[in-house]
Coordinates of C-alpha atoms and ligand atoms in Angstrom, one line a residue:
M48 CA 25.7 6.5 49.1
A49 CA 23.0 6.9 46.5
Q50 CA 24.2 6.6 43.0
K51 CA 23.9 9.8 41.1
Q52 CA 21.3 9.3 38.4
K53 CA 22.6 9.9 34.9
V54 CA 20.8 12.6 33.0
Q55 CA 19.0 11.2 30.0
K56 CA 20.1 12.8 26.8
V57 CA 17.8 13.4 23.8
Q58 CA 19.3 14.0 20.4
F59 CA 17.7 15.7 17.3
V60 CA 17.6 15.0 13.6
E61 CA 16.8 18.2 11.8
T62 CA 14.5 17.6 8.8
V63 CA 14.1 21.0 7.2
L64 CA 16.1 20.1 4.1
R65 CA 14.3 16.8 3.4
D66 CA 11.1 15.8 5.1
A67 CA 9.8 19.2 6.1
N68 CA 10.7 20.5 2.7
Q69 CA 8.9 17.5 1.1
S70 CA 5.9 17.5 3.4
L71 CA 5.1 21.3 3.2
I72 CA 6.4 22.6 -0.1
A73 CA 6.6 19.5 -2.3
T74 CA 10.5 19.5 -2.0
R75 CA 10.8 22.7 -4.0
L76 CA 13.6 24.3 -1.9
P77 CA 16.5 24.9 -4.3
Y78 CA 20.1 24.6 -3.0
S79 CA 20.7 28.3 -3.5
K80 CA 17.9 29.1 -1.0
F81 CA 19.5 27.3 1.9
E82 CA 23.3 27.4 1.0
D83 CA 24.0 30.4 3.3
I84 CA 22.6 28.8 6.4
L85 CA 24.4 25.5 6.2
P86 CA 27.5 26.7 8.2
T87 CA 25.2 27.7 11.0
M88 CA 23.3 24.4 10.8
D89 CA 26.6 22.7 11.1
K90 CA 27.2 24.3 14.5
A91 CA 23.7 23.7 15.9
G92 CA 24.6 20.4 17.5
Y93 CA 22.2 18.1 15.7
Y94 CA 22.6 14.4 15.9
A95 CA 22.1 14.5 12.1
C96 CA 20.7 16.6 9.3
E97 CA 18.3 14.7 7.0
C98 CA 19.0 16.3 3.7
W99 CA 18.8 13.8 0.8
G100 CA 16.8 10.9 -0.6
G101 CA 13.1 10.6 -0.5
A102 CA 11.7 13.0 -3.1
T103 CA 14.7 15.3 -3.1
F104 CA 16.5 13.4 -5.9
D105 CA 13.5 13.3 -8.2
V106 CA 12.5 16.9 -7.7
C107 CA 16.1 18.1 -8.2
L108 CA 16.1 16.6 -11.7
R109 CA 12.5 17.2 -12.5
Y110 CA 11.9 20.8 -11.4
L111 CA 15.0 22.4 -9.9
H112 CA 17.5 21.7 -12.7
E113 CA 20.0 20.6 -10.1
D114 CA 22.2 17.5 -10.1
P115 CA 21.2 15.8 -6.8
W116 CA 24.7 14.4 -6.4
E117 CA 26.2 17.8 -6.7
R118 CA 23.8 19.1 -4.2
L119 CA 24.9 16.4 -1.7
R120 CA 28.6 17.2 -2.3
K121 CA 27.9 20.9 -1.7
I122 CA 26.0 20.3 1.5
R123 CA 28.8 18.0 2.7
A124 CA 31.4 20.7 2.0
K125 CA 29.5 23.3 4.0
M126 CA 28.6 20.9 6.9
P127 CA 31.8 19.0 7.7
N128 CA 30.9 18.4 11.3
T129 CA 27.4 17.1 11.2
K130 CA 26.2 13.7 10.1
L131 CA 24.2 13.8 6.9
Q132 CA 21.3 11.5 6.6
M133 CA 19.3 10.2 3.7
L134 CA 16.1 8.2 3.3
L135 CA 16.1 5.1 1.2
R136 CA 13.2 2.8 0.4
G137 CA 15.1 -0.5 0.6
Q138 CA 15.0 -2.4 -2.7
N139 CA 13.0 0.5 -4.3
V140 CA 15.9 2.9 -3.5
L141 CA 14.2 6.2 -4.3
G142 CA 11.2 5.0 -6.4
Y143 CA 8.4 2.6 -6.3
A144 CA 9.7 -0.2 -8.6
H145 CA 12.0 -2.9 -7.4
Y146 CA 15.6 -2.6 -8.6
P147 CA 18.2 -5.3 -9.1
D148 CA 20.7 -5.8 -6.3
D149 CA 23.7 -4.4 -8.3
F150 CA 21.9 -1.0 -8.6
V151 CA 21.0 -0.9 -4.9
K152 CA 24.6 -1.6 -3.9
K153 CA 26.1 0.9 -6.3
F154 CA 23.7 3.6 -5.3
V155 CA 24.4 3.2 -1.6
Q156 CA 28.1 3.1 -2.3
K157 CA 28.0 6.3 -4.3
A158 CA 25.7 8.0 -1.8
V159 CA 28.2 7.4 0.9
E160 CA 31.2 8.4 -1.3
N161 CA 29.4 11.7 -2.0
G162 CA 28.9 12.5 1.7
I163 CA 26.1 10.5 3.3
D164 CA 26.8 9.2 6.9
I165 CA 23.5 7.6 7.8
I166 CA 21.1 5.8 5.5
R167 CA 17.6 5.3 6.9
I168 CA 16.3 2.2 5.2
F169 CA 12.7 1.1 5.2
D170 CA 10.3 -1.0 3.4
A171 CA 6.6 -0.2 2.9
L172 CA 5.6 -3.8 3.9
N173 CA 8.2 -4.2 6.6
D174 CA 9.7 -7.0 4.7
T175 CA 13.3 -7.3 5.9
Q176 CA 14.3 -9.1 2.7
N177 CA 13.7 -5.9 0.9
M178 CA 16.0 -4.0 3.3
K179 CA 18.9 -6.6 3.5
V180 CA 20.9 -5.6 0.4
A181 CA 20.7 -1.9 1.2
M182 CA 21.7 -2.5 4.8
E183 CA 24.7 -4.7 3.9
A184 CA 25.8 -2.1 1.3
T185 CA 25.5 0.7 3.8
I186 CA 27.7 -1.1 6.4
K187 CA 30.2 -2.1 3.7
A188 CA 30.5 1.5 2.6
G189 CA 31.3 2.5 6.2
A190 CA 28.0 4.4 6.9
L191 CA 25.4 3.8 9.6
A192 CA 22.3 1.8 8.8
S193 CA 19.3 3.4 10.5
A194 CA 16.9 0.5 10.1
A195 CA 13.3 1.6 10.2
I196 CA 10.0 0.0 10.9
S197 CA 7.1 1.4 9.0
Y198 CA 4.6 2.0 11.7
T199 CA 1.0 1.1 11.3
T200 CA -1.8 -0.4 13.3
S201 CA -3.7 -3.6 12.6
P202 CA -4.6 -6.9 14.4
V203 CA -1.3 -8.4 13.2
H204 CA 0.9 -5.4 14.0
T205 CA 1.5 -6.4 17.7
L206 CA 4.3 -5.2 19.9
Q207 CA 5.6 -8.7 19.7
K208 CA 5.7 -8.6 15.9
Y209 CA 7.6 -5.3 16.0
V210 CA 10.0 -6.6 18.5
E211 CA 10.7 -9.6 16.4
M212 CA 11.4 -7.3 13.4
V213 CA 13.7 -5.1 15.5
K214 CA 15.7 -8.1 16.6
E215 CA 16.1 -9.2 13.0
L216 CA 17.2 -5.7 12.0
K217 CA 19.8 -5.7 14.8
A218 CA 21.1 -9.1 13.6
M219 CA 21.3 -7.5 10.1
G220 CA 23.7 -4.8 11.4
A221 CA 21.4 -1.9 12.2
A222 CA 23.3 0.9 14.0
T223 CA 20.0 2.5 15.2
I224 CA 16.4 1.5 15.1
C225 CA 13.9 4.0 13.7
I226 CA 10.2 3.9 14.3
K227 CA 8.9 5.6 11.2
D228 CA 5.4 6.9 11.7
M229 CA 5.0 8.4 8.2
A230 CA 1.3 9.1 8.6
G231 CA 1.5 10.8 12.0
I232 CA -1.0 8.4 13.5
M233 CA 1.0 7.2 16.5
G234 CA -0.4 8.3 19.8
P235 CA 1.6 8.9 23.1
K236 CA 0.6 5.6 24.7
E237 CA 1.5 3.7 21.6
A238 CA 4.9 5.5 21.5
Y239 CA 5.5 4.8 25.1
D240 CA 4.7 1.1 24.8
L241 CA 6.6 0.5 21.5
V242 CA 9.7 2.4 22.6
S243 CA 9.7 0.5 25.9
A244 CA 9.3 -2.8 24.2
I245 CA 12.1 -2.1 21.7
K246 CA 14.5 -0.7 24.4
D247 CA 13.8 -3.9 26.5
A248 CA 14.5 -6.1 23.5
V249 CA 17.7 -4.6 21.9
D250 CA 20.6 -2.5 23.1
L251 CA 20.5 0.0 20.3
P252 CA 19.7 3.7 20.1
V253 CA 16.1 4.2 19.1
D254 CA 14.9 7.1 16.9
L255 CA 11.2 8.1 16.6
H256 CA 10.0 9.8 13.4
T257 CA 6.5 11.2 13.3
H258 CA 4.5 14.0 11.7
S259 CA 2.4 16.7 13.2
T260 CA -0.6 16.0 10.9
T261 CA -3.0 14.9 13.7
G262 CA -1.6 17.2 16.4
L263 CA -0.4 14.2 18.4
A264 CA 3.3 14.6 17.7
F265 CA 4.5 16.7 20.7
M266 CA 2.7 14.4 23.1
T267 CA 4.0 11.3 21.3
Y268 CA 7.6 12.5 21.4
L269 CA 7.3 13.4 25.1
K270 CA 6.0 9.9 26.0
A271 CA 8.7 8.3 23.8
V272 CA 11.4 10.3 25.6
E273 CA 9.9 9.0 28.9
A274 CA 10.2 5.5 27.6
G275 CA 13.9 6.2 26.8
V276 CA 13.9 7.2 23.1
D277 CA 17.4 8.5 22.1
I278 CA 16.7 10.5 19.0
I279 CA 13.7 12.5 17.7
D280 CA 13.1 14.0 14.3
T281 CA 12.1 17.7 14.3
A282 CA 12.0 20.7 12.0
I283 CA 13.1 24.2 12.6
S284 CA 10.0 26.2 13.6
P285 CA 9.2 28.0 10.3
F286 CA 9.1 24.7 8.6
S287 CA 7.4 22.7 11.4
G288 CA 3.8 21.6 12.2
G289 CA 1.0 20.3 10.0
T290 CA 2.2 17.6 7.7
S291 CA 5.8 18.3 8.7
Q292 CA 7.6 17.5 12.0
P293 CA 7.0 19.3 15.3
A294 CA 9.3 22.3 16.0
T295 CA 12.9 21.7 17.1
E296 CA 13.1 24.7 19.4
T297 CA 9.8 23.9 21.2
L298 CA 10.9 20.4 22.0
A299 CA 14.4 21.5 23.1
Y300 CA 12.7 24.0 25.4
A301 CA 10.2 21.5 26.9
L302 CA 12.6 18.7 27.3
R303 CA 15.2 20.8 29.1
Q304 CA 12.5 22.1 31.4
L305 CA 11.7 18.5 32.3
G306 CA 15.4 17.9 33.1
Y307 CA 16.6 16.1 30.0
R308 CA 19.9 17.0 28.4
V309 CA 19.6 18.7 25.0
D310 CA 22.9 19.7 23.4
L311 CA 21.5 22.1 20.8
D312 CA 22.8 25.7 20.5
D313 CA 19.9 28.1 21.0
K314 CA 21.6 31.0 19.3
C315 CA 22.1 28.8 16.2
L316 CA 18.5 27.6 16.3
K317 CA 17.4 31.2 16.4
D318 CA 19.5 32.2 13.5
I319 CA 18.3 29.2 11.5
A320 CA 14.7 30.0 12.3
D321 CA 15.2 33.7 11.3
Y322 CA 16.8 32.6 8.1
F323 CA 13.9 30.2 7.1
K324 CA 11.0 32.5 8.1
P325 CA 11.1 34.8 5.0
I326 CA 11.6 31.7 2.8
R327 CA 8.5 30.1 4.3
D328 CA 6.6 33.3 3.7
D329 CA 7.6 33.4 0.1
Y330 CA 6.2 29.9 -0.4
V331 CA 3.0 30.9 1.4
K332 CA 2.7 33.9 -1.0
D333 CA 3.2 32.0 -4.2
G334 CA 0.7 29.3 -3.0
T335 CA 3.3 26.4 -2.8
L336 CA 2.7 26.2 0.9
M337 CA -1.0 25.6 1.4
P338 CA -2.9 26.4 4.6
K339 CA -4.2 22.8 4.5
S340 CA -0.7 21.5 5.0
M341 CA -0.2 23.5 8.1
A342 CA -3.6 22.6 9.7
T343 CA -4.3 20.0 12.3
D344 CA -6.3 17.2 10.7
T345 CA -7.9 14.7 13.0
Q346 CA -10.0 12.9 10.4
C347 CA -7.6 10.0 10.2
L348 CA -8.0 9.4 13.9
T349 CA -11.7 8.8 13.3
Y350 CA -11.3 6.7 10.1
Q351 CA -7.9 5.1 10.8
V352 CA -7.0 6.1 7.3
P353 CA -4.0 8.4 6.7
G354 CA -5.0 12.0 5.9
G355 CA -3.4 12.0 2.4
M356 CA -5.4 8.9 1.5
L357 CA -8.7 10.5 2.4
S358 CA -8.1 13.4 0.0
N359 CA -7.0 10.9 -2.7
L360 CA -10.3 9.0 -2.3
L361 CA -12.2 12.2 -2.5
S362 CA -10.5 13.4 -5.7
Q363 CA -10.9 10.0 -7.3
L364 CA -14.6 9.9 -6.6
K365 CA -15.0 13.5 -7.8
M366 CA -13.3 12.6 -11.1
M367 CA -15.8 9.8 -11.5
N368 CA -18.7 11.9 -10.5
A369 CA -19.4 9.7 -7.6
L370 CA -18.8 11.8 -4.5
D371 CA -22.0 10.4 -3.0
R372 CA -20.3 7.0 -2.7
F373 CA -17.6 8.4 -0.3
D374 CA -19.0 6.7 2.8
E375 CA -19.1 3.3 1.0
A376 CA -15.5 3.7 -0.2
L377 CA -14.4 4.6 3.3
V378 CA -16.1 1.4 4.7
E379 CA -14.5 -0.7 1.9
T380 CA -11.0 0.6 2.4
P381 CA -10.2 -1.3 5.6
K382 CA -11.8 -4.4 4.1
V383 CA -9.5 -4.3 1.1
R384 CA -6.5 -3.7 3.4
K385 CA -7.5 -6.8 5.4
D386 CA -7.9 -8.9 2.3
L387 CA -4.4 -7.8 1.2
G388 CA -2.8 -8.9 4.5
Y389 CA -2.8 -5.5 6.3
P390 CA -0.1 -3.6 4.4
P391 CA 0.9 -0.4 6.2
L392 CA -0.9 2.4 4.4
V393 CA 2.1 4.3 3.0
T394 CA 3.0 5.1 -0.6
P395 CA 2.5 3.1 -2.8
T396 CA 0.2 0.7 -0.9
S397 CA -2.1 3.5 0.3
Q398 CA -2.8 4.5 -3.3
M399 CA -3.3 0.9 -4.4
V400 CA -5.7 0.1 -1.6
G401 CA -7.6 3.3 -2.1
V402 CA -8.0 2.8 -5.8
Q403 CA -9.2 -0.8 -5.3
A404 CA -11.7 0.2 -2.7
V405 CA -13.2 2.8 -5.1
R406 CA -13.3 0.2 -7.9
N407 CA -15.0 -2.4 -5.7
V408 CA -17.7 0.1 -4.7
L409 CA -18.3 1.6 -8.2
D410 CA -18.2 -1.8 -10.0
G411 CA -20.8 -3.2 -7.5
Q412 CA -18.6 -6.3 -7.4
R413 CA -15.4 -6.8 -5.4
Y414 CA -12.1 -7.2 -7.4
K415 CA -14.0 -7.3 -10.8
T416 CA -11.3 -4.8 -12.0
V417 CA -7.9 -4.9 -10.6
S418 CA -4.9 -2.6 -11.3
K419 CA -1.6 -4.1 -12.5
E420 CA 0.0 -2.9 -9.2
I421 CA -2.5 -5.0 -7.2
K422 CA -1.9 -7.9 -9.4
A423 CA 1.9 -7.6 -8.9
Y424 CA 1.3 -7.2 -5.2
C425 CA -0.7 -10.5 -5.2
R426 CA 2.1 -12.2 -7.1
G427 CA 4.5 -11.2 -4.3
E428 CA 6.5 -8.7 -6.2
Y429 CA 6.3 -6.1 -3.4
G430 CA 7.5 -8.6 -0.8
R431 CA 6.0 -10.6 2.0
T432 CA 2.8 -9.2 3.3
P433 CA 2.3 -8.7 7.1
A434 CA -0.5 -11.3 7.1
P435 CA -1.2 -13.7 4.3
I436 CA -3.4 -12.3 1.5
D437 CA -6.9 -13.8 1.7
P438 CA -6.5 -17.0 -0.4
A439 CA -9.9 -16.5 -2.2
V440 CA -9.1 -13.0 -3.2
Q441 CA -5.6 -14.0 -4.3
K442 CA -7.0 -16.8 -6.4
Q443 CA -9.7 -14.5 -7.9
I444 CA -7.0 -12.0 -8.9
L445 CA -4.2 -14.3 -10.1
G446 CA -6.4 -17.1 -11.6
D447 CA -4.0 -20.0 -12.3
E448 CA -0.9 -18.0 -11.9
Q449 CA 1.3 -19.0 -9.0
P450 CA 2.6 -16.4 -6.6
L451 CA 6.4 -16.0 -6.1
T452 CA 7.9 -17.9 -3.3
G453 CA 11.3 -16.2 -3.1
R454 CA 12.5 -12.6 -3.3
Y455 CA 11.4 -10.7 -6.3
A456 CA 14.7 -8.9 -6.8
D457 CA 16.4 -12.3 -7.3
T458 CA 14.5 -12.6 -10.6
L459 CA 15.9 -9.3 -11.9
E460 CA 19.0 -9.0 -14.2
P461 CA 21.8 -6.7 -13.2
V462 CA 21.4 -3.3 -14.8
F463 CA 24.3 -1.0 -13.9
E464 CA 27.2 -2.1 -16.2
K465 CA 24.8 -2.6 -19.1
T466 CA 23.3 0.9 -18.7
K467 CA 26.8 2.4 -18.3
Q468 CA 27.7 0.9 -21.8
E469 CA 24.5 2.3 -23.3
L470 CA 25.2 5.8 -21.9
K471 CA 28.8 6.1 -23.3
G472 CA 29.3 9.7 -24.3
I473 CA 26.2 10.8 -22.4
A474 CA 26.9 9.9 -18.8
R475 CA 30.1 11.5 -17.4
C476 CA 30.4 9.4 -14.2
D477 CA 28.8 6.5 -12.4
E478 CA 26.5 9.0 -10.6
D479 CA 25.0 10.0 -13.9
V480 CA 24.4 6.3 -14.7
L481 CA 22.6 5.9 -11.4
S482 CA 20.4 9.0 -11.9
Y483 CA 19.5 7.6 -15.3
I484 CA 18.5 4.1 -14.0
A485 CA 16.4 5.8 -11.3
F486 CA 14.7 8.3 -13.5
P487 CA 15.6 7.7 -17.2
Q488 CA 13.6 10.5 -18.9
L489 CA 14.3 13.1 -16.2
A490 CA 18.0 12.3 -16.3
E491 CA 18.3 12.4 -20.0
K492 CA 16.6 15.8 -20.1
F493 CA 18.9 17.0 -17.3
F494 CA 22.1 15.8 -19.2
Q495 CA 20.9 17.7 -22.3
E496 CA 20.2 20.9 -20.4
R497 CA 23.5 20.7 -18.6
K498 CA 25.3 20.4 -21.9
E499 CA 23.5 23.4 -23.4
K500 CA 24.1 25.4 -20.3
E501 CA 27.8 24.7 -20.4
E502 CA 28.0 25.5 -24.1
N503 CA 26.3 28.9 -23.5
E504 CA 28.7 29.6 -20.7
V505 CA 31.6 28.9 -22.9
T506 CA 30.3 31.3 -25.6
Y507 CA 29.7 33.9 -22.9
T508 CA 33.2 33.7 -21.6
I509 CA 34.7 34.0 -25.0
E510 CA 32.6 37.1 -25.7
A511 CA 33.5 38.6 -22.4
M512 CA 37.1 38.3 -23.1
Ligands
LIG735 CO1 8.3 11.4 7.3

């Protein structure tokens, strides 16, 4: 008797609260605007809801006058049945600087205590040494480590290299493997080949994360599913497309039609879409959501440079009155990337490479002027590069200075207890101390505002009585 074939199940991570919010409207969605839909989202059947980390933390403090920790606790309370996911930049946590291990550990522990179930951990250079402490802390805190590879293409980023990395991540305790295509450059064939290679190599659920920027995303997800991908990242339709993720409902529809099992509740999805539609329209009206962000941009397929980087190059040249040098800067960009050992072009390396390419062109001499970030990169402070940095370039930039041989974070002094002492009387809890270490000026301002607000409330209550 023929064995009954098991129906392949595809699960969804909903990104509306984090990546879609960040990609389309610069993370400006305040808690009050999505609070009422959380109970419905909790019933939709998502594998997880990505709702914290990335830029959410910074923007809460900087623009929204919200305590990011409190936001997390409130989401947790309204979504008791759905896994909450956050994005964490390895040793950089939520910023671009390297932090000492004690901060990374404490931050992860507190994120989990406040409601996070899954921490997606990545490193811009794919240096697993920069992911190790965060992964260990995640596992210790009882959460799932979704270990991500930052996807890029280069002569050294072979399937074999990615598979080696994935095996290492599995040995480090990864619960799932995420392929993080932050620039939306992955095509359907690349997705099929990479997912197949990873599924062959390790017995772990694989999640694919991409963006609709180039218009490839739907095709890319479909081929990834054919190759056995377990989880895909999508956004509810009003916040989908363009620089965001492809639409949740569309993929659910197409995948079911093709015979895959999708356990999402269509009625919930409709209610969630209806809820977010007028919110999206408000952001279109006030100019926060720009038509450019919703458009399909295929330029980066031609130049092999992420879309955001092209607009950065343009604005840099414009500022220097040198727009006529754009073509030269475009030709120089991949050369700089090669010299630097093919870093994935993702924040912050994309900015660093772009700025250097412009400098090289405008100076008429390569690496005559170098930013302090590029210098730190050449010293090894960002981690191990995918390929060695060109020795001649490294020598030119560092002079007699010797690059680091170990892990940069090992050279950093612990910071948490010291800062906690310094903030006596200002910080009310460990979470406050963590906010302060991550964003000192923003946190200080926030603590002050919080105090004033409470004092006003007290006065108001007394008057009302
Ligand atoms: Co993303």
